[in-house]
Amino acid sequence: MPDILDRARAQVLADGTGLDEAGVLEVLRLPDDRLPAALELAHEVRMRWCGPEVEVEGIVSLKTGGCPEDCHFCSQSGLFTSPVRAVWLDIPALVEAARQTAATGATEFCIVAAVRGPDARLMAQLRQGVAAIRAEVDIQIAASLGMLTKEQVDELVDLGVHRYNHNLETARSYFPQVVTTHTWEERWETLTMVRESGMEVCCGGILGLGETLEQRAEFAAQLGELAPHEVPLNFLNPRPGTPMGDRPVVEARDALRAIAAFRLALPRTILRYAGGREITLGDLGTRDGLLGGVNAVIVGNYLTTLGRPAQADLDLLSDLKMPVKALSSTL
Ligand code: SF4
């Protein structure tokens, strides 16, 4: 029987058909000496089905902290003792953040709020914010505002929000160990409505929440079923005061195996490095990931933790001869 990487070469690289759950699990279980070959294949798949461009995105938090939900990894939940207070950003600060993001060459600017779902006040802020950004900055606007109603989905489409982020976070079978205030299925419902509306779907999650390798593979397969335009892959950065504050970080080699496996499950998606990569992988790992299937990065700071400086990422892309995706080609 051929090795999983030989089978993946024939199926994923040649045909563009992602690995199923069993195949992903085999990749996640590869011994260390096969990891370079897995990353190399994932990189070939990304180059073949996505091309050399890297999408650069900035994110800003419109409303930080004080969330009523209990996602056990999240320092923005108001239910834990984590030191993130509820803070709202004003519109001029939002426009300035969009301007700074565009100045790095980023094409995407994602407005995020720590909420279960938007209320009237948040929708009003968003309306104002999106209009102000569109008037002054040339960048595509995405949003991440939690669970949506159909009316809210329609309103986002009308505003010109082109992509919506809502993470499934982890495998369906593990989700109840991570969140108890809402269900995985409720998240799936929002994602389905977003997809049907024509907005691009951005949906990923966090690895290292205590899920098994089987559940990691299950999660990759569930994302494969959803087929999001973009998948942000986070690694747990354990935040003090959260129920997962004492969890160990994902080992660099396991993180890289996961990156390769997710790319082989999702050959055409934008696979984005999101939070936690600095502590899991460090600078060298960032390079390894970009040569192992990743084709998008978030520049600058994350919502509650400090990221690498934007310039370090842009220099790395230039070293790797990976062009930053241009705005004109995405409109
Ligand atoms: S992950 Fe989102 S929904 Fe969950 S607690 Fe944090 S901000 Fe709230």
PDB file of C-alpha atoms in Angstrom, residues 54-306:
ATOM      1  CA  VAL A  54       0.225  35.640  -0.147  1.00  0.00           C
ATOM      2  CA  GLU A  55      -2.795  37.473   1.183  1.00  0.00           C
ATOM      3  CA  VAL A  56      -2.020  39.989   3.896  1.00  0.00           C
ATOM      4  CA  GLU A  57      -4.694  41.069   6.309  1.00  0.00           C
ATOM      5  CA  GLY A  58      -4.984  43.399   9.286  1.00  0.00           C
ATOM      6  CA  ILE A  59      -7.559  43.103  12.019  1.00  0.00           C
ATOM      7  CA  VAL A  60      -8.971  45.610  14.434  1.00  0.00           C
ATOM      8  CA  SER A  61     -11.197  45.207  17.410  1.00  0.00           C
ATOM      9  CA  LEU A  62     -14.255  47.434  17.364  1.00  0.00           C
ATOM     10  CA  LYS A  63     -15.416  46.097  20.703  1.00  0.00           C
ATOM     11  CA  THR A  64     -12.934  44.289  22.922  1.00  0.00           C
ATOM     12  CA  GLY A  65     -13.658  42.157  26.012  1.00  0.00           C
ATOM     13  CA  GLY A  66     -16.760  41.718  28.123  1.00  0.00           C
ATOM     14  CA  CYS A  67     -18.241  38.988  25.916  1.00  0.00           C
ATOM     15  CA  PRO A  68     -21.088  37.016  27.507  1.00  0.00           C
ATOM     16  CA  GLU A  69     -19.935  33.692  25.979  1.00  0.00           C
ATOM     17  CA  ASP A  70     -17.609  31.234  27.720  1.00  0.00           C
ATOM     18  CA  CYS A  71     -15.194  30.000  25.029  1.00  0.00           C
ATOM     19  CA  HIS A  72     -12.612  28.514  27.392  1.00  0.00           C
ATOM     20  CA  PHE A  73      -9.584  29.767  25.459  1.00  0.00           C
ATOM     21  CA  CYS A  74     -10.698  33.370  25.190  1.00  0.00           C
ATOM     22  CA  SER A  75      -9.525  36.228  27.379  1.00  0.00           C
ATOM     23  CA  GLN A  76     -12.342  38.395  26.027  1.00  0.00           C
ATOM     24  CA  SER A  77     -15.026  36.449  27.814  1.00  0.00           C
ATOM     25  CA  GLY A  78     -16.521  38.504  30.622  1.00  0.00           C
ATOM     26  CA  LEU A  79     -17.012  35.283  32.587  1.00  0.00           C
ATOM     27  CA  PHE A  80     -13.343  34.679  33.412  1.00  0.00           C
ATOM     28  CA  THR A  81     -10.838  36.668  35.430  1.00  0.00           C
ATOM     29  CA  SER A  82      -8.669  37.470  32.386  1.00  0.00           C
ATOM     30  CA  PRO A  83      -7.686  41.122  32.417  1.00  0.00           C
ATOM     31  CA  VAL A  84      -9.397  42.350  29.240  1.00  0.00           C
ATOM     32  CA  ARG A  85     -11.997  45.025  29.954  1.00  0.00           C
ATOM     33  CA  ALA A  86     -14.846  45.914  27.607  1.00  0.00           C
ATOM     34  CA  VAL A  87     -13.651  48.754  25.373  1.00  0.00           C
ATOM     35  CA  TRP A  88     -15.155  50.299  22.223  1.00  0.00           C
ATOM     36  CA  LEU A  89     -13.075  51.834  19.480  1.00  0.00           C
ATOM     37  CA  ASP A  90     -14.262  55.156  18.019  1.00  0.00           C
ATOM     38  CA  ILE A  91     -14.726  55.687  14.293  1.00  0.00           C
ATOM     39  CA  PRO A  92     -11.652  57.906  13.687  1.00  0.00           C
ATOM     40  CA  ALA A  93      -9.474  55.247  15.374  1.00  0.00           C
ATOM     41  CA  LEU A  94     -11.069  52.565  13.206  1.00  0.00           C
ATOM     42  CA  VAL A  95     -10.337  54.528  10.026  1.00  0.00           C
ATOM     43  CA  GLU A  96      -6.760  55.130  11.189  1.00  0.00           C
ATOM     44  CA  ALA A  97      -6.285  51.392  11.791  1.00  0.00           C
ATOM     45  CA  ALA A  98      -7.591  50.677   8.280  1.00  0.00           C
ATOM     46  CA  ARG A  99      -5.212  53.277   6.855  1.00  0.00           C
ATOM     47  CA  GLN A 100      -2.218  51.763   8.657  1.00  0.00           C
ATOM     48  CA  THR A 101      -3.214  48.294   7.532  1.00  0.00           C
ATOM     49  CA  ALA A 102      -3.498  49.418   3.894  1.00  0.00           C
ATOM     50  CA  ALA A 103      -0.071  51.087   4.178  1.00  0.00           C
ATOM     51  CA  THR A 104       1.520  47.664   4.812  1.00  0.00           C
ATOM     52  CA  GLY A 105       0.186  46.497   1.436  1.00  0.00           C
ATOM     53  CA  ALA A 106      -2.580  44.441   3.044  1.00  0.00           C
ATOM     54  CA  THR A 107      -5.745  43.966   0.995  1.00  0.00           C
ATOM     55  CA  GLU A 108      -8.034  42.860   3.808  1.00  0.00           C
ATOM     56  CA  PHE A 109      -9.157  44.703   6.879  1.00  0.00           C
ATOM     57  CA  CYS A 110     -11.276  42.732   9.298  1.00  0.00           C
ATOM     58  CA  ILE A 111     -13.423  44.445  11.907  1.00  0.00           C
ATOM     59  CA  VAL A 112     -13.900  42.207  14.919  1.00  0.00           C
ATOM     60  CA  ALA A 113     -16.164  42.453  17.939  1.00  0.00           C
ATOM     61  CA  ALA A 114     -16.205  40.293  21.076  1.00  0.00           C
ATOM     62  CA  VAL A 115     -19.912  39.540  21.203  1.00  0.00           C
ATOM     63  CA  ARG A 116     -22.299  36.599  20.952  1.00  0.00           C
ATOM     64  CA  GLY A 117     -23.842  38.376  17.982  1.00  0.00           C
ATOM     65  CA  PRO A 118     -24.325  42.018  17.018  1.00  0.00           C
ATOM     66  CA  ASP A 119     -26.956  44.181  18.751  1.00  0.00           C
ATOM     67  CA  ALA A 120     -28.438  47.381  17.335  1.00  0.00           C
ATOM     68  CA  ARG A 121     -25.607  49.502  18.776  1.00  0.00           C
ATOM     69  CA  LEU A 122     -22.919  47.359  17.190  1.00  0.00           C
ATOM     70  CA  MET A 123     -24.668  47.288  13.802  1.00  0.00           C
ATOM     71  CA  ALA A 124     -24.971  51.108  13.928  1.00  0.00           C
ATOM     72  CA  GLN A 125     -21.238  51.425  14.746  1.00  0.00           C
ATOM     73  CA  LEU A 126     -20.388  49.061  11.951  1.00  0.00           C
ATOM     74  CA  ARG A 127     -22.523  50.961   9.423  1.00  0.00           C
ATOM     75  CA  GLN A 128     -20.782  54.202  10.338  1.00  0.00           C
ATOM     76  CA  GLY A 129     -17.352  52.585  10.451  1.00  0.00           C
ATOM     77  CA  VAL A 130     -17.638  50.845   7.094  1.00  0.00           C
ATOM     78  CA  ALA A 131     -18.884  54.030   5.414  1.00  0.00           C
ATOM     79  CA  ALA A 132     -16.020  56.055   6.899  1.00  0.00           C
ATOM     80  CA  ILE A 133     -13.381  53.515   5.832  1.00  0.00           C
ATOM     81  CA  ARG A 134     -14.790  53.208   2.327  1.00  0.00           C
ATOM     82  CA  ALA A 135     -14.709  56.978   1.935  1.00  0.00           C
ATOM     83  CA  GLU A 136     -11.023  57.215   2.839  1.00  0.00           C
ATOM     84  CA  VAL A 137      -9.147  53.928   2.450  1.00  0.00           C
ATOM     85  CA  ASP A 138      -8.742  51.554  -0.473  1.00  0.00           C
ATOM     86  CA  ILE A 139      -9.075  48.150   1.184  1.00  0.00           C
ATOM     87  CA  GLN A 140     -11.548  45.284   1.297  1.00  0.00           C
ATOM     88  CA  ILE A 141     -13.582  45.072   4.469  1.00  0.00           C
ATOM     89  CA  ALA A 142     -14.334  41.867   6.318  1.00  0.00           C
ATOM     90  CA  ALA A 143     -16.171  41.447   9.604  1.00  0.00           C
ATOM     91  CA  SER A 144     -16.312  39.059  12.530  1.00  0.00           C
ATOM     92  CA  LEU A 145     -19.222  39.795  14.812  1.00  0.00           C
ATOM     93  CA  GLY A 146     -20.362  36.421  16.100  1.00  0.00           C
ATOM     94  CA  MET A 147     -23.618  34.702  15.255  1.00  0.00           C
ATOM     95  CA  LEU A 148     -25.936  36.505  12.848  1.00  0.00           C
ATOM     96  CA  THR A 149     -29.618  36.624  11.988  1.00  0.00           C
ATOM     97  CA  LYS A 150     -30.655  36.479   8.348  1.00  0.00           C
ATOM     98  CA  GLU A 151     -31.482  40.226   8.447  1.00  0.00           C
ATOM     99  CA  GLN A 152     -28.001  40.985   9.714  1.00  0.00           C
ATOM    100  CA  VAL A 153     -26.432  38.855   6.994  1.00  0.00           C
ATOM    101  CA  ASP A 154     -28.421  40.830   4.406  1.00  0.00           C
ATOM    102  CA  GLU A 155     -27.391  44.114   5.946  1.00  0.00           C
ATOM    103  CA  LEU A 156     -23.708  43.184   5.836  1.00  0.00           C
ATOM    104  CA  VAL A 157     -24.072  42.325   2.158  1.00  0.00           C
ATOM    105  CA  ASP A 158     -25.714  45.727   1.547  1.00  0.00           C
ATOM    106  CA  LEU A 159     -22.880  47.475   3.360  1.00  0.00           C
ATOM    107  CA  GLY A 160     -20.386  45.844   1.008  1.00  0.00           C
ATOM    108  CA  VAL A 161     -18.718  43.605   3.612  1.00  0.00           C
ATOM    109  CA  HIS A 162     -17.176  41.045   1.294  1.00  0.00           C
ATOM    110  CA  ARG A 163     -16.039  38.348   3.715  1.00  0.00           C
ATOM    111  CA  TYR A 164     -17.362  37.172   7.051  1.00  0.00           C
ATOM    112  CA  ASN A 165     -15.303  35.382   9.671  1.00  0.00           C
ATOM    113  CA  HIS A 166     -16.909  32.989  12.071  1.00  0.00           C
ATOM    114  CA  ASN A 167     -14.760  30.180  13.425  1.00  0.00           C
ATOM    115  CA  LEU A 168     -16.012  26.705  14.239  1.00  0.00           C
ATOM    116  CA  GLU A 169     -13.000  26.658  16.592  1.00  0.00           C
ATOM    117  CA  THR A 170     -12.697  22.884  16.912  1.00  0.00           C
ATOM    118  CA  ALA A 171     -14.225  19.541  15.942  1.00  0.00           C
ATOM    119  CA  ARG A 172     -17.939  19.170  16.461  1.00  0.00           C
ATOM    120  CA  SER A 173     -17.348  16.287  18.883  1.00  0.00           C
ATOM    121  CA  TYR A 174     -15.019  18.367  21.062  1.00  0.00           C
ATOM    122  CA  PHE A 175     -16.843  21.706  20.972  1.00  0.00           C
ATOM    123  CA  PRO A 176     -18.942  21.083  24.124  1.00  0.00           C
ATOM    124  CA  GLN A 177     -15.680  20.786  26.108  1.00  0.00           C
ATOM    125  CA  VAL A 178     -14.690  24.236  24.894  1.00  0.00           C
ATOM    126  CA  VAL A 179     -17.903  26.280  24.845  1.00  0.00           C
ATOM    127  CA  THR A 180     -21.109  25.740  26.821  1.00  0.00           C
ATOM    128  CA  THR A 181     -23.051  28.958  26.115  1.00  0.00           C
ATOM    129  CA  HIS A 182     -23.805  28.108  22.480  1.00  0.00           C
ATOM    130  CA  THR A 183     -23.446  25.143  20.163  1.00  0.00           C
ATOM    131  CA  TRP A 184     -21.288  24.210  17.205  1.00  0.00           C
ATOM    132  CA  GLU A 185     -24.491  23.808  15.223  1.00  0.00           C
ATOM    133  CA  GLU A 186     -25.477  27.441  15.904  1.00  0.00           C
ATOM    134  CA  ARG A 187     -22.143  28.503  14.469  1.00  0.00           C
ATOM    135  CA  TRP A 188     -22.661  26.253  11.457  1.00  0.00           C
ATOM    136  CA  GLU A 189     -26.066  27.897  10.855  1.00  0.00           C
ATOM    137  CA  THR A 190     -24.522  31.356  10.658  1.00  0.00           C
ATOM    138  CA  LEU A 191     -21.868  30.051   8.286  1.00  0.00           C
ATOM    139  CA  THR A 192     -24.493  28.506   6.036  1.00  0.00           C
ATOM    140  CA  MET A 193     -26.411  31.787   5.827  1.00  0.00           C
ATOM    141  CA  VAL A 194     -23.214  33.698   5.081  1.00  0.00           C
ATOM    142  CA  ARG A 195     -22.304  31.305   2.301  1.00  0.00           C
ATOM    143  CA  GLU A 196     -25.786  31.507   0.788  1.00  0.00           C
ATOM    144  CA  SER A 197     -25.641  35.320   0.852  1.00  0.00           C
ATOM    145  CA  GLY A 198     -22.654  35.344  -1.499  1.00  0.00           C
ATOM    146  CA  MET A 199     -20.221  36.778   1.047  1.00  0.00           C
ATOM    147  CA  GLU A 200     -16.945  34.884   1.244  1.00  0.00           C
ATOM    148  CA  VAL A 201     -16.779  32.534   4.214  1.00  0.00           C
ATOM    149  CA  CYS A 202     -13.776  32.695   6.509  1.00  0.00           C
ATOM    150  CA  CYS A 203     -13.839  29.897   9.045  1.00  0.00           C
ATOM    151  CA  GLY A 204     -11.109  28.247  11.047  1.00  0.00           C
ATOM    152  CA  GLY A 205     -10.245  27.466  14.594  1.00  0.00           C
ATOM    153  CA  ILE A 206      -7.664  26.866  17.251  1.00  0.00           C
ATOM    154  CA  LEU A 207      -5.453  23.834  17.645  1.00  0.00           C
ATOM    155  CA  GLY A 208      -4.137  22.787  21.038  1.00  0.00           C
ATOM    156  CA  LEU A 209      -7.383  23.066  22.998  1.00  0.00           C
ATOM    157  CA  GLY A 210      -6.941  19.505  24.271  1.00  0.00           C
ATOM    158  CA  GLU A 211      -8.472  17.844  21.226  1.00  0.00           C
ATOM    159  CA  THR A 212      -7.101  14.463  20.167  1.00  0.00           C
ATOM    160  CA  LEU A 213      -5.393  13.936  16.833  1.00  0.00           C
ATOM    161  CA  GLU A 214      -8.572  12.139  15.717  1.00  0.00           C
ATOM    162  CA  GLN A 215     -10.563  15.262  16.564  1.00  0.00           C
ATOM    163  CA  ARG A 216      -8.035  17.443  14.774  1.00  0.00           C
ATOM    164  CA  ALA A 217      -8.599  15.306  11.677  1.00  0.00           C
ATOM    165  CA  GLU A 218     -12.375  15.448  12.219  1.00  0.00           C
ATOM    166  CA  PHE A 219     -12.164  19.236  12.322  1.00  0.00           C
ATOM    167  CA  ALA A 220     -10.178  19.386   9.074  1.00  0.00           C
ATOM    168  CA  ALA A 221     -12.802  17.187   7.404  1.00  0.00           C
ATOM    169  CA  GLN A 222     -15.635  19.373   8.703  1.00  0.00           C
ATOM    170  CA  LEU A 223     -13.915  22.431   7.286  1.00  0.00           C
ATOM    171  CA  GLY A 224     -13.521  20.500   4.040  1.00  0.00           C
ATOM    172  CA  GLU A 225     -17.280  20.008   3.967  1.00  0.00           C
ATOM    173  CA  LEU A 226     -17.901  23.722   4.553  1.00  0.00           C
ATOM    174  CA  ALA A 227     -15.239  24.624   1.935  1.00  0.00           C
ATOM    175  CA  PRO A 228     -14.501  28.131   3.245  1.00  0.00           C
ATOM    176  CA  HIS A 229     -12.755  30.673   1.085  1.00  0.00           C
ATOM    177  CA  GLU A 230     -10.310  31.215   3.921  1.00  0.00           C
ATOM    178  CA  VAL A 231      -9.247  29.191   6.962  1.00  0.00           C
ATOM    179  CA  PRO A 232      -7.428  30.983   9.780  1.00  0.00           C
ATOM    180  CA  LEU A 233      -5.421  28.459  11.742  1.00  0.00           C
ATOM    181  CA  ASN A 234      -4.661  29.482  15.306  1.00  0.00           C
ATOM    182  CA  PHE A 235      -2.577  27.718  17.917  1.00  0.00           C
ATOM    183  CA  LEU A 236      -3.611  28.141  21.501  1.00  0.00           C
ATOM    184  CA  ASN A 237      -1.756  30.911  23.242  1.00  0.00           C
ATOM    185  CA  PRO A 238      -2.882  30.071  26.801  1.00  0.00           C
ATOM    186  CA  ARG A 239      -4.211  33.233  28.386  1.00  0.00           C
ATOM    187  CA  PRO A 240      -3.953  33.687  32.130  1.00  0.00           C
ATOM    188  CA  GLY A 241      -7.321  33.652  33.863  1.00  0.00           C
ATOM    189  CA  THR A 242      -9.057  31.503  31.226  1.00  0.00           C
ATOM    190  CA  PRO A 243      -9.954  27.841  31.889  1.00  0.00           C
ATOM    191  CA  MET A 244      -7.268  26.903  29.334  1.00  0.00           C
ATOM    192  CA  GLY A 245      -4.636  29.193  30.838  1.00  0.00           C
ATOM    193  CA  ASP A 246      -2.476  26.252  31.958  1.00  0.00           C
ATOM    194  CA  ARG A 247      -2.571  24.202  28.783  1.00  0.00           C
ATOM    195  CA  PRO A 248       0.758  23.423  27.157  1.00  0.00           C
ATOM    196  CA  VAL A 249       1.415  25.087  23.809  1.00  0.00           C
ATOM    197  CA  VAL A 250       1.342  22.921  20.689  1.00  0.00           C
ATOM    198  CA  GLU A 251       4.801  21.584  19.878  1.00  0.00           C
ATOM    199  CA  ALA A 252       6.331  23.172  16.803  1.00  0.00           C
ATOM    200  CA  ARG A 253       6.570  19.862  14.952  1.00  0.00           C
ATOM    201  CA  ASP A 254       2.926  19.019  15.682  1.00  0.00           C
ATOM    202  CA  ALA A 255       1.896  22.482  14.533  1.00  0.00           C
ATOM    203  CA  LEU A 256       3.778  22.040  11.262  1.00  0.00           C
ATOM    204  CA  ARG A 257       2.282  18.581  10.757  1.00  0.00           C
ATOM    205  CA  ALA A 258      -1.139  20.174  11.259  1.00  0.00           C
ATOM    206  CA  ILE A 259      -0.405  22.931   8.752  1.00  0.00           C
ATOM    207  CA  ALA A 260       0.602  20.372   6.138  1.00  0.00           C
ATOM    208  CA  ALA A 261      -2.416  18.174   6.930  1.00  0.00           C
ATOM    209  CA  PHE A 262      -4.908  21.056   6.736  1.00  0.00           C
ATOM    210  CA  ARG A 263      -3.438  22.175   3.414  1.00  0.00           C
ATOM    211  CA  LEU A 264      -3.786  18.641   2.072  1.00  0.00           C
ATOM    212  CA  ALA A 265      -7.420  18.618   3.242  1.00  0.00           C
ATOM    213  CA  LEU A 266      -8.122  22.067   1.768  1.00  0.00           C
ATOM    214  CA  PRO A 267      -6.054  22.448  -1.405  1.00  0.00           C
ATOM    215  CA  ARG A 268      -7.751  25.583  -2.721  1.00  0.00           C
ATOM    216  CA  THR A 269      -8.454  27.580   0.419  1.00  0.00           C
ATOM    217  CA  ILE A 270      -6.574  30.607   1.660  1.00  0.00           C
ATOM    218  CA  LEU A 271      -4.805  29.054   4.652  1.00  0.00           C
ATOM    219  CA  ARG A 272      -3.937  31.803   7.033  1.00  0.00           C
ATOM    220  CA  TYR A 273      -1.571  31.851   9.928  1.00  0.00           C
ATOM    221  CA  ALA A 274      -3.464  33.571  12.681  1.00  0.00           C
ATOM    222  CA  GLY A 275      -2.863  33.883  16.433  1.00  0.00           C
ATOM    223  CA  GLY A 276      -0.393  31.884  18.476  1.00  0.00           C
ATOM    224  CA  ARG A 277       2.133  31.171  15.750  1.00  0.00           C
ATOM    225  CA  GLU A 278       4.795  33.268  17.464  1.00  0.00           C
ATOM    226  CA  ILE A 279       4.837  31.211  20.638  1.00  0.00           C
ATOM    227  CA  THR A 280       4.304  27.872  18.929  1.00  0.00           C
ATOM    228  CA  LEU A 281       6.634  28.287  16.012  1.00  0.00           C
ATOM    229  CA  GLY A 282       8.816  31.361  16.485  1.00  0.00           C
ATOM    230  CA  ASP A 283      10.402  33.132  13.516  1.00  0.00           C
ATOM    231  CA  LEU A 284      11.824  30.043  11.904  1.00  0.00           C
ATOM    232  CA  GLY A 285       8.486  28.243  12.096  1.00  0.00           C
ATOM    233  CA  THR A 286       6.764  31.099  10.332  1.00  0.00           C
ATOM    234  CA  ARG A 287       9.081  30.498   7.414  1.00  0.00           C
ATOM    235  CA  ASP A 288       8.522  26.737   7.552  1.00  0.00           C
ATOM    236  CA  GLY A 289       4.755  27.227   7.489  1.00  0.00           C
ATOM    237  CA  LEU A 290       4.927  29.556   4.508  1.00  0.00           C
ATOM    238  CA  LEU A 291       6.916  26.854   2.756  1.00  0.00           C
ATOM    239  CA  GLY A 292       4.486  24.203   3.984  1.00  0.00           C
ATOM    240  CA  GLY A 293       1.065  25.245   2.737  1.00  0.00           C
ATOM    241  CA  VAL A 294       0.263  28.587   4.368  1.00  0.00           C
ATOM    242  CA  ASN A 295      -0.550  31.411   1.942  1.00  0.00           C
ATOM    243  CA  ALA A 296      -1.861  34.252   4.079  1.00  0.00           C
ATOM    244  CA  VAL A 297      -0.773  36.113   7.176  1.00  0.00           C
ATOM    245  CA  ILE A 298      -2.203  38.586   9.621  1.00  0.00           C
ATOM    246  CA  VAL A 299       0.153  41.474  10.087  1.00  0.00           C
ATOM    247  CA  GLY A 300       0.677  43.509  13.206  1.00  0.00           C
ATOM    248  CA  ASN A 301      -1.136  42.941  16.446  1.00  0.00           C
ATOM    249  CA  TYR A 302      -3.848  40.460  17.241  1.00  0.00           C
ATOM    250  CA  LEU A 303      -6.848  41.270  19.342  1.00  0.00           C
ATOM    251  CA  THR A 304      -5.405  40.811  22.806  1.00  0.00           C
ATOM    252  CA  THR A 305      -1.786  39.804  22.247  1.00  0.00           C
ATOM    253  CA  LEU A 306       1.089  41.364  20.410  1.00  0.00           C
TER     254      LEU A 306
END
